[in-house]
PDB file of C-alpha atoms in Angstrom:
ATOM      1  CA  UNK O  84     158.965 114.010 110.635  1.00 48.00           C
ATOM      2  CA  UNK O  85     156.309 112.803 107.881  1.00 48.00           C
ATOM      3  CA  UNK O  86     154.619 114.915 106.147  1.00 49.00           C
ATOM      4  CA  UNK O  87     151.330 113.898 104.161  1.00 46.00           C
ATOM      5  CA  UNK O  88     150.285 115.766 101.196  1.00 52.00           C
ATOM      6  CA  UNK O  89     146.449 116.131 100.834  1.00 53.00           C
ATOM      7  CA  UNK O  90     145.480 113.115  98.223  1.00 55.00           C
ATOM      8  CA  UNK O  91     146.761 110.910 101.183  1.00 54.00           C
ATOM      9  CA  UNK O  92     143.934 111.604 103.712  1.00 56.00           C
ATOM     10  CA  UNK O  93     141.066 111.913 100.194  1.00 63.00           C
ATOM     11  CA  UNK O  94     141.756 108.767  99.220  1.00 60.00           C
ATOM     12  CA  UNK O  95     140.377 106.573 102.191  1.00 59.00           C
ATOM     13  CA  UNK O  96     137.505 109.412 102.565  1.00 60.00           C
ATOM     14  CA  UNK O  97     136.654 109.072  98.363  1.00 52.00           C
ATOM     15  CA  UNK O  98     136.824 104.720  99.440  1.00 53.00           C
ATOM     16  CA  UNK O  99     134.398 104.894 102.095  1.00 45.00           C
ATOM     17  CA  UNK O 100     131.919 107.720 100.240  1.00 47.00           C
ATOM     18  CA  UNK O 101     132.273 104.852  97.011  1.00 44.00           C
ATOM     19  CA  UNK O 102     131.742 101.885  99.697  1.00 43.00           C
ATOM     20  CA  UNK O 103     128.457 103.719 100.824  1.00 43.00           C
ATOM     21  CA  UNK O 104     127.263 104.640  97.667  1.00 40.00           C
ATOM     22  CA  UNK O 105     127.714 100.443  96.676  1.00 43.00           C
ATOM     23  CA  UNK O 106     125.916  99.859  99.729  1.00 37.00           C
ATOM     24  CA  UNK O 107     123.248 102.039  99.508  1.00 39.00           C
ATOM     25  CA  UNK O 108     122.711 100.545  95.980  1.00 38.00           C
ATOM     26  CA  UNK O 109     122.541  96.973  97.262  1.00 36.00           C
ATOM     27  CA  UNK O 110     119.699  98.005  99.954  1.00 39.00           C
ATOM     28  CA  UNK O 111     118.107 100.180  97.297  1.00 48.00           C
ATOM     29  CA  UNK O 112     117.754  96.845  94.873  1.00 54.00           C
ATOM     30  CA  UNK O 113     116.332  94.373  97.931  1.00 69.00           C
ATOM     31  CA  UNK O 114     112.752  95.088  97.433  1.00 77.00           C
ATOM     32  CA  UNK O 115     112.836  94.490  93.823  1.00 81.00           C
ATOM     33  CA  UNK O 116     114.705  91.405  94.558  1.00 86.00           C
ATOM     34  CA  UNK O 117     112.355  90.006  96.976  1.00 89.00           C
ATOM     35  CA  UNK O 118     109.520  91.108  94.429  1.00 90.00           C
ATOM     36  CA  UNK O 119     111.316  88.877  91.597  1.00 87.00           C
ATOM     37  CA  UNK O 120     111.936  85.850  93.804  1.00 91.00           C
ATOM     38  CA  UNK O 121     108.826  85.372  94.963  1.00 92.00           C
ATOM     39  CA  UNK O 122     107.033  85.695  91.888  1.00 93.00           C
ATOM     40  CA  UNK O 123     109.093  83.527  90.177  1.00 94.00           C
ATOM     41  CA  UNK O 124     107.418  80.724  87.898  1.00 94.00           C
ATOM     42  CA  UNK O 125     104.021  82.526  88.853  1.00 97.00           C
ATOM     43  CA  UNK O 126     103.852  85.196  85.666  1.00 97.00           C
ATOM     44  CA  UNK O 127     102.967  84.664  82.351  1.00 96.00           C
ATOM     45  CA  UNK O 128     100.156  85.503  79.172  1.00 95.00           C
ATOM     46  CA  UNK O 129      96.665  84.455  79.395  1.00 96.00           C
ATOM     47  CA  UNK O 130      97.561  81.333  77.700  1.00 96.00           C
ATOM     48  CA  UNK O 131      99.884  80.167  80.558  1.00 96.00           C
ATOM     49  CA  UNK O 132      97.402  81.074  83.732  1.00 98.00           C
ATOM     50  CA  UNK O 133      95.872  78.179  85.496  1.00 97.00           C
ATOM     51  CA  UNK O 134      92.109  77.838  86.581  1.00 97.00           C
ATOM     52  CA  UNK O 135      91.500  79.659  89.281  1.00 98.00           C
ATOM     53  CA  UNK O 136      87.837  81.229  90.304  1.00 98.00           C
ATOM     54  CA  UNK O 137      88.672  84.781  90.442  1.00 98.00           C
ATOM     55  CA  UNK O 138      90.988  87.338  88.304  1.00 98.00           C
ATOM     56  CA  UNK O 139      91.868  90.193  90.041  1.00 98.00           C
ATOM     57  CA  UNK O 140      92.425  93.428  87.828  1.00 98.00           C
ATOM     58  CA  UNK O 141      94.184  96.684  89.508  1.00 98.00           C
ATOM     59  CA  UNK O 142      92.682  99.827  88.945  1.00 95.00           C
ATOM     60  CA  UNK O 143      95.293 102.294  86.579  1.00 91.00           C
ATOM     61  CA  UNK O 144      93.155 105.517  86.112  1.00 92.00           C
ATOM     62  CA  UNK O 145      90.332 107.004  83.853  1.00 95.00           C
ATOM     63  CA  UNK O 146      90.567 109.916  81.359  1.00 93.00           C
ATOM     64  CA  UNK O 147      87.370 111.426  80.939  1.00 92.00           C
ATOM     65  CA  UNK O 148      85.335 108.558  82.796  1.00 93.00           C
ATOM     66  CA  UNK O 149      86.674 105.917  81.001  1.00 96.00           C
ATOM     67  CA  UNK O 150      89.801 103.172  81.525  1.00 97.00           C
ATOM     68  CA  UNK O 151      92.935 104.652  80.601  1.00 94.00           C
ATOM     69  CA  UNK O 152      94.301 102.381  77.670  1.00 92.00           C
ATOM     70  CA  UNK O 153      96.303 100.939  79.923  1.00 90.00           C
ATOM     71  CA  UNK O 154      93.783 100.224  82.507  1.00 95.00           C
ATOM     72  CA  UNK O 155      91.402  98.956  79.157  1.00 96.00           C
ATOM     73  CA  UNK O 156      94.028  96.488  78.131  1.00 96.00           C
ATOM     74  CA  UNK O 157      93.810  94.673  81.484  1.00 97.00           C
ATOM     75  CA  UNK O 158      90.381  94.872  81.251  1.00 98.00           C
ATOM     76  CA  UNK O 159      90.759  93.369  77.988  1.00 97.00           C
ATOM     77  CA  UNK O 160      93.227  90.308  79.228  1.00 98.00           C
ATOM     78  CA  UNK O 161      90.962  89.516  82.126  1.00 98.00           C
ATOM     79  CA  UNK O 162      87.932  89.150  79.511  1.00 98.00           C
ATOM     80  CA  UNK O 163      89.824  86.779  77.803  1.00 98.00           C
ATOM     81  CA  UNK O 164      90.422  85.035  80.800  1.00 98.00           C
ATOM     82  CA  UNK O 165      86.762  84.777  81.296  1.00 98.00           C
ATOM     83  CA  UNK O 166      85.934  83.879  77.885  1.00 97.00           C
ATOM     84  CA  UNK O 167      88.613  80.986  77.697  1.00 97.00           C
ATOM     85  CA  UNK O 168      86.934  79.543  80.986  1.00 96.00           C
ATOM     86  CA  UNK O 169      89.763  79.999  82.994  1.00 97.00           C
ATOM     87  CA  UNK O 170      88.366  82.183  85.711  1.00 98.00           C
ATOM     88  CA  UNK O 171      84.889  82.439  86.838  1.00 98.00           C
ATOM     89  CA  UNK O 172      83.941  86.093  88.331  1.00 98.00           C
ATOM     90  CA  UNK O 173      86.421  89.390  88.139  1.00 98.00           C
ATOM     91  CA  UNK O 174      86.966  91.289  91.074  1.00 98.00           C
ATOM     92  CA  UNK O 175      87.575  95.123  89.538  1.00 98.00           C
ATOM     93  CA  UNK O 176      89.546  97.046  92.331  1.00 98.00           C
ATOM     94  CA  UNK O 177      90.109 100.607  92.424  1.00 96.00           C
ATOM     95  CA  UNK O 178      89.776 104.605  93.838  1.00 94.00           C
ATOM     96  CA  UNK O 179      86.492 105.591  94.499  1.00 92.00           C
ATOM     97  CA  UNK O 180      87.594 108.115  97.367  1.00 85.00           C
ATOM     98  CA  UNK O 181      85.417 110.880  95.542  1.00 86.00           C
ATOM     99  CA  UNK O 182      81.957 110.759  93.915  1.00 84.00           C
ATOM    100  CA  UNK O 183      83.334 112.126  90.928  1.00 86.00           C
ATOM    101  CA  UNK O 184      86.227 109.464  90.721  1.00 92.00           C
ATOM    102  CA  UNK O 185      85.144 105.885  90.701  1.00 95.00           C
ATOM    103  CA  UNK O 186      87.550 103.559  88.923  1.00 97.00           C
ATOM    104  CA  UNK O 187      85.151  99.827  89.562  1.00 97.00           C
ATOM    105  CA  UNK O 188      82.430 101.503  87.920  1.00 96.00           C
ATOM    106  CA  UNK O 189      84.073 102.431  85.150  1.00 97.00           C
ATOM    107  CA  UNK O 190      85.637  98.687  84.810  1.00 98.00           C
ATOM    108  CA  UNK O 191      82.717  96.949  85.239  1.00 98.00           C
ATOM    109  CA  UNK O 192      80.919  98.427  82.567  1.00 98.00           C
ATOM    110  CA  UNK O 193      84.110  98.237  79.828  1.00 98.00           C
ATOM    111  CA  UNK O 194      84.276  94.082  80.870  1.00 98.00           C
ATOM    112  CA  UNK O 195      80.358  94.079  80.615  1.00 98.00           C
ATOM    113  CA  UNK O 196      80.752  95.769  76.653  1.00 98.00           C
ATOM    114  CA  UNK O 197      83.322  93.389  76.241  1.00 97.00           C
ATOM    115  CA  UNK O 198      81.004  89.963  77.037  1.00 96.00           C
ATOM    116  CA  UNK O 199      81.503  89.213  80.509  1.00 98.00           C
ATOM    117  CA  UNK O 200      78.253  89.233  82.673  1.00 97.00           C
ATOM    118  CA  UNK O 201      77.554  92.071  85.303  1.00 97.00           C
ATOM    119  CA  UNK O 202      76.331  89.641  87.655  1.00 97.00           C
ATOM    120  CA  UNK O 203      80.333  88.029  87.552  1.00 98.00           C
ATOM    121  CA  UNK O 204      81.711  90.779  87.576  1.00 98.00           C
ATOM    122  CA  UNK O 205      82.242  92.488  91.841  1.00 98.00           C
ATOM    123  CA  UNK O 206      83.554  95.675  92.683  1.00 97.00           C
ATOM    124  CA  UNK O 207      85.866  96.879  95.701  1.00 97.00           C
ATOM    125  CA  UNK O 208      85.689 100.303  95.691  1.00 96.00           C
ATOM    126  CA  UNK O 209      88.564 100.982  98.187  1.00 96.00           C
ATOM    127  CA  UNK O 210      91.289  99.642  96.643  1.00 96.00           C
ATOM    128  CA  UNK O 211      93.623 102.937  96.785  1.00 95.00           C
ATOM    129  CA  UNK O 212      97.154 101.048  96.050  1.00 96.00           C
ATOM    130  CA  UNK O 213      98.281  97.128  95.715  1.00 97.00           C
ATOM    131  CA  UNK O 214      98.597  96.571  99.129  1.00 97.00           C
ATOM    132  CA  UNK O 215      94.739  97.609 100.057  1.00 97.00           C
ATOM    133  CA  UNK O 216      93.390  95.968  97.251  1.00 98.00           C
ATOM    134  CA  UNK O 217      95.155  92.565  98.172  1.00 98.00           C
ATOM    135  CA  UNK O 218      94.784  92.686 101.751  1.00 98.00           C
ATOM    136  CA  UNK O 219      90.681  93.494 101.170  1.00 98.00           C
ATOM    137  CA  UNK O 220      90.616  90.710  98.235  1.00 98.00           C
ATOM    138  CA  UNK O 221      91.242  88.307 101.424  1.00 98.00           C
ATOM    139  CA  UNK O 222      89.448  89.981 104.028  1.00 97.00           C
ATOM    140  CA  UNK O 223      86.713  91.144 102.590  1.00 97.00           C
ATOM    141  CA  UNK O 224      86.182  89.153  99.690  1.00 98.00           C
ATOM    142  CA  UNK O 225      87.041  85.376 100.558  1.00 98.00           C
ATOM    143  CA  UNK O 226      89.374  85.334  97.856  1.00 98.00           C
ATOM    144  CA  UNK O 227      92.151  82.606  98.886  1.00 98.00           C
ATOM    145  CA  UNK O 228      93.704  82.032  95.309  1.00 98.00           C
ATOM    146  CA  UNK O 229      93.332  84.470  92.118  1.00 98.00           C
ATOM    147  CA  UNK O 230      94.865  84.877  88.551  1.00 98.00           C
ATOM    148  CA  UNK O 231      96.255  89.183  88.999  1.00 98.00           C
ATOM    149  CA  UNK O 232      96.018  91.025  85.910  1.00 98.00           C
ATOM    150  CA  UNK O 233      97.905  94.058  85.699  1.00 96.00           C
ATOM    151  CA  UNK O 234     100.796  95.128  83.358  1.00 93.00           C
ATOM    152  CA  UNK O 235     103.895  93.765  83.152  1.00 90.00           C
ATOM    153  CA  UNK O 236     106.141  96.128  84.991  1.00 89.00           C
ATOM    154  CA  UNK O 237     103.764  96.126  88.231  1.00 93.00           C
ATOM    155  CA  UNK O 238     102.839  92.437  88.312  1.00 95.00           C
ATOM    156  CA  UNK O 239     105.171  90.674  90.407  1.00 95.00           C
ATOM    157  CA  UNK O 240     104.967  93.584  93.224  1.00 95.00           C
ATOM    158  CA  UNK O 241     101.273  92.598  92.970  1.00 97.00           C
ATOM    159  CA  UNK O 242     101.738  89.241  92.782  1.00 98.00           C
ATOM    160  CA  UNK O 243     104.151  89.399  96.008  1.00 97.00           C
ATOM    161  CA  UNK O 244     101.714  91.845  97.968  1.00 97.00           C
ATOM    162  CA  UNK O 245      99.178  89.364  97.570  1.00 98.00           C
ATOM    163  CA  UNK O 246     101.121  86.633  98.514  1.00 97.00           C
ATOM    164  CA  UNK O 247     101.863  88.425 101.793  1.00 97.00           C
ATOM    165  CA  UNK O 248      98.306  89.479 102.308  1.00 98.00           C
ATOM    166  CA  UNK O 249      96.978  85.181 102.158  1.00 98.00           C
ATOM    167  CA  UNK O 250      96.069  85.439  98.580  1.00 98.00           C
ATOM    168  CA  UNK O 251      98.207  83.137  96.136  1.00 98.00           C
ATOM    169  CA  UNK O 252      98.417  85.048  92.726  1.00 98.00           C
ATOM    170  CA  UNK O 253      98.967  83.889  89.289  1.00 98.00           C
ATOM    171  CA  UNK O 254     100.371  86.805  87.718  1.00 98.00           C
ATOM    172  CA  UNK O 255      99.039  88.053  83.734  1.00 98.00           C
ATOM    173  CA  UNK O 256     101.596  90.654  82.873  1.00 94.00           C
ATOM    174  CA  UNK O 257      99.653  92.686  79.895  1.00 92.00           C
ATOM    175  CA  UNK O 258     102.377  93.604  77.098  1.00 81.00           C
ATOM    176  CA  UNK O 259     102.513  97.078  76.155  1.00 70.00           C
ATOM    177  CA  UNK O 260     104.264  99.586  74.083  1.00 66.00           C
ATOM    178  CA  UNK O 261     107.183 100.862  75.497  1.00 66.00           C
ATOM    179  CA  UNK O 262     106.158 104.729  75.531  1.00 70.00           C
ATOM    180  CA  UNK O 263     107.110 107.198  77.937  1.00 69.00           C
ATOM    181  CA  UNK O 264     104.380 105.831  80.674  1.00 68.00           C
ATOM    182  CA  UNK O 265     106.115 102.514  80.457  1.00 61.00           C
ATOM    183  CA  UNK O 266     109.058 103.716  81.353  1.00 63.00           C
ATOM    184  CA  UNK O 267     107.396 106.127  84.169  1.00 65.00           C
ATOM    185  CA  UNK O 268     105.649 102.492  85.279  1.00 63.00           C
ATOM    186  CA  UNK O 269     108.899 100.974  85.277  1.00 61.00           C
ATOM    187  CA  UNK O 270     111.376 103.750  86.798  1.00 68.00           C
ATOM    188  CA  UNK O 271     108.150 103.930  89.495  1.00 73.00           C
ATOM    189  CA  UNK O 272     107.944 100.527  90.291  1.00 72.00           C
ATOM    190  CA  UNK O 273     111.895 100.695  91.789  1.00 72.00           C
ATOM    191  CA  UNK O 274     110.042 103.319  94.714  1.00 77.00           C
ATOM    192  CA  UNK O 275     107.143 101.572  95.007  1.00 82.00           C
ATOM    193  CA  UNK O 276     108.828  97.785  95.900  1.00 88.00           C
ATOM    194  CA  UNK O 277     110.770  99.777  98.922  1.00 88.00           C
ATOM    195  CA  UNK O 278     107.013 100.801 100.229  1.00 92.00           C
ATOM    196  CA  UNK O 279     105.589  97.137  99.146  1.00 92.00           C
ATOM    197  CA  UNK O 280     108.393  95.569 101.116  1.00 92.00           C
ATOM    198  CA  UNK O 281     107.761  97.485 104.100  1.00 93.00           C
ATOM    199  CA  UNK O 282     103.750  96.650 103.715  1.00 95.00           C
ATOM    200  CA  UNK O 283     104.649  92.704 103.907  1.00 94.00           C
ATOM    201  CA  UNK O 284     106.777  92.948 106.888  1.00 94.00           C
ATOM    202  CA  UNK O 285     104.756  95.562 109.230  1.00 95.00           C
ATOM    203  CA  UNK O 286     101.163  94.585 107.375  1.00 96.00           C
ATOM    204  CA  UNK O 287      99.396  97.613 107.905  1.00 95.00           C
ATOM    205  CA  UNK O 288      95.392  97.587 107.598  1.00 94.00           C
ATOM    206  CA  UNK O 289      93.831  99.353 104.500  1.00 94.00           C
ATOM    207  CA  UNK O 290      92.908 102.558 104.595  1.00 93.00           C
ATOM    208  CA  UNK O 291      89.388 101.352 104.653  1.00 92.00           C
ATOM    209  CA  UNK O 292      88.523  97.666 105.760  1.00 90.00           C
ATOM    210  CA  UNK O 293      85.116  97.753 106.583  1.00 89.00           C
ATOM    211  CA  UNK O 294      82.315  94.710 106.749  1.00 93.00           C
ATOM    212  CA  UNK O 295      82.887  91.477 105.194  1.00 95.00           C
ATOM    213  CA  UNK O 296      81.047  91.379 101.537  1.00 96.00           C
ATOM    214  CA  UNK O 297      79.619  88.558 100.119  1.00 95.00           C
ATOM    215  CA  UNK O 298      80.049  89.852  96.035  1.00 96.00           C
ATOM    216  CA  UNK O 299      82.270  87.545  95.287  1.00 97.00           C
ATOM    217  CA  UNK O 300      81.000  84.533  97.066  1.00 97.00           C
ATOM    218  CA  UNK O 301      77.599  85.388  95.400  1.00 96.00           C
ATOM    219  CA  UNK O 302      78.623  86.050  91.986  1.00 97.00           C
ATOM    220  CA  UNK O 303      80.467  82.325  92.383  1.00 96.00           C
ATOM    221  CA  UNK O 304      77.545  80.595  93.377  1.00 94.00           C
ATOM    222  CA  UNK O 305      75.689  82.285  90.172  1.00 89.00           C
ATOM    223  CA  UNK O 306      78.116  80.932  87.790  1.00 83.00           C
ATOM    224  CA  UNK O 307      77.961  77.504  89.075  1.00 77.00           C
ATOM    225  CA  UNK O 308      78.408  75.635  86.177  1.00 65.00           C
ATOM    226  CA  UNK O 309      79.819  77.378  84.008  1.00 65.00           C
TER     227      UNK O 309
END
């Protein structure tokens, strides 16, 4: 008769718990793979984004009523944008689920200290994550093709959302120090492209879509010629 001492039987059991783990990895890393891929070649600085009509700037928080400073240096990039003539209106989109809270307020004013018009400047005030504020940039808005500002560990989830949602996205990634909400960004943005993958396969509708608007279509026509 054989006998079998125990590190027999553990050491199929410790194969298949390090075969899962691998696995589990691997599915783990798809969403961020599938954000990568597709916006590949379509990220850069100001200086590389092509002419487009609209930039499209993600909401990122306030602190006492005012852009966070990472929220005010996307501001910043897409008033550059303006200023070098590369797009015509900004679409700010943000949270405004509270009357005390409203993010496109807040942006529109910074961009309108910082030179760009109010009247091309529109606001979507119920753009509560990436996926809502793409989806609603087609829907609602008419936008069909748009240069995304946002910062650089965030920008090709939005850039991929958006592709998903109809809207082809140019990607500005905003450089930034590498302090401890950069790596919070980054270490966040590994969750969020599981959620973002799920949102372009099932496309769920915002959490508000409401009534076409015709902001940005307006704000186009009073730039004409610009």
């Amino acid at each position: 008769m054989r006998v079998f001492g125990r590190g027999a039987g553990e050491r199929p059991r410790k194969r298949h718990v390090a075969q899962a783990v691998m696995a589990g990895c691997v599915l783990a890393l798809l969403p961020s793979t599938w954000t990568y891929a597709t916006a590949d070649g379509r990220v850069g600085a100001v200086a590389q984004a092509p002419a487009r009509d609209v930039a499209i700037v993600f909401g990122a928080g306030l602190w006492h009523g005012e852009p966070t400073p990472y929220l005010a240096r996307r501001l910043d990039a897409a008033a550059e944008l303006y200023r070098a003539g590369k797009v015509r209106v900004v679409l700010v989109t943000g949270d405004n689920g509270r009357a005390e809270y409203d993010e496109p307020d807040a942006m529109r004013a910074y961009l309108v200290r910082h030179g760009v018009p109010d009247g091309h400047v529109v606001s979507d005030f119920a753009g509560f994550d990436t996926w809502d504020s793409c989806v609603r940039a087609k829907k609602i808005f008419g936008v069909d093709r748009a240069v995304l500002v946002s910062q650089g560990f965030h920008i090709r989830r939005a850039v991929a959302l958006c592709d998903a949602a109809g809207v082809e996205g140019f990607g500005v990634g905003v450089a930034d120090v590498h302090d401890a909400t950069w790596y919070y960004g980054g270490a966040r943005e590994m969750f969020a492209a599981g959620k973002a993958a799920l949102d372009a396969v099932f496309k769920p509708d915002p959490h508000f879509l409401g009534e076409r608007e015709k902001g940005v279509a307006e704000a186009l026509a009073g730039s004409a010629g610009r």
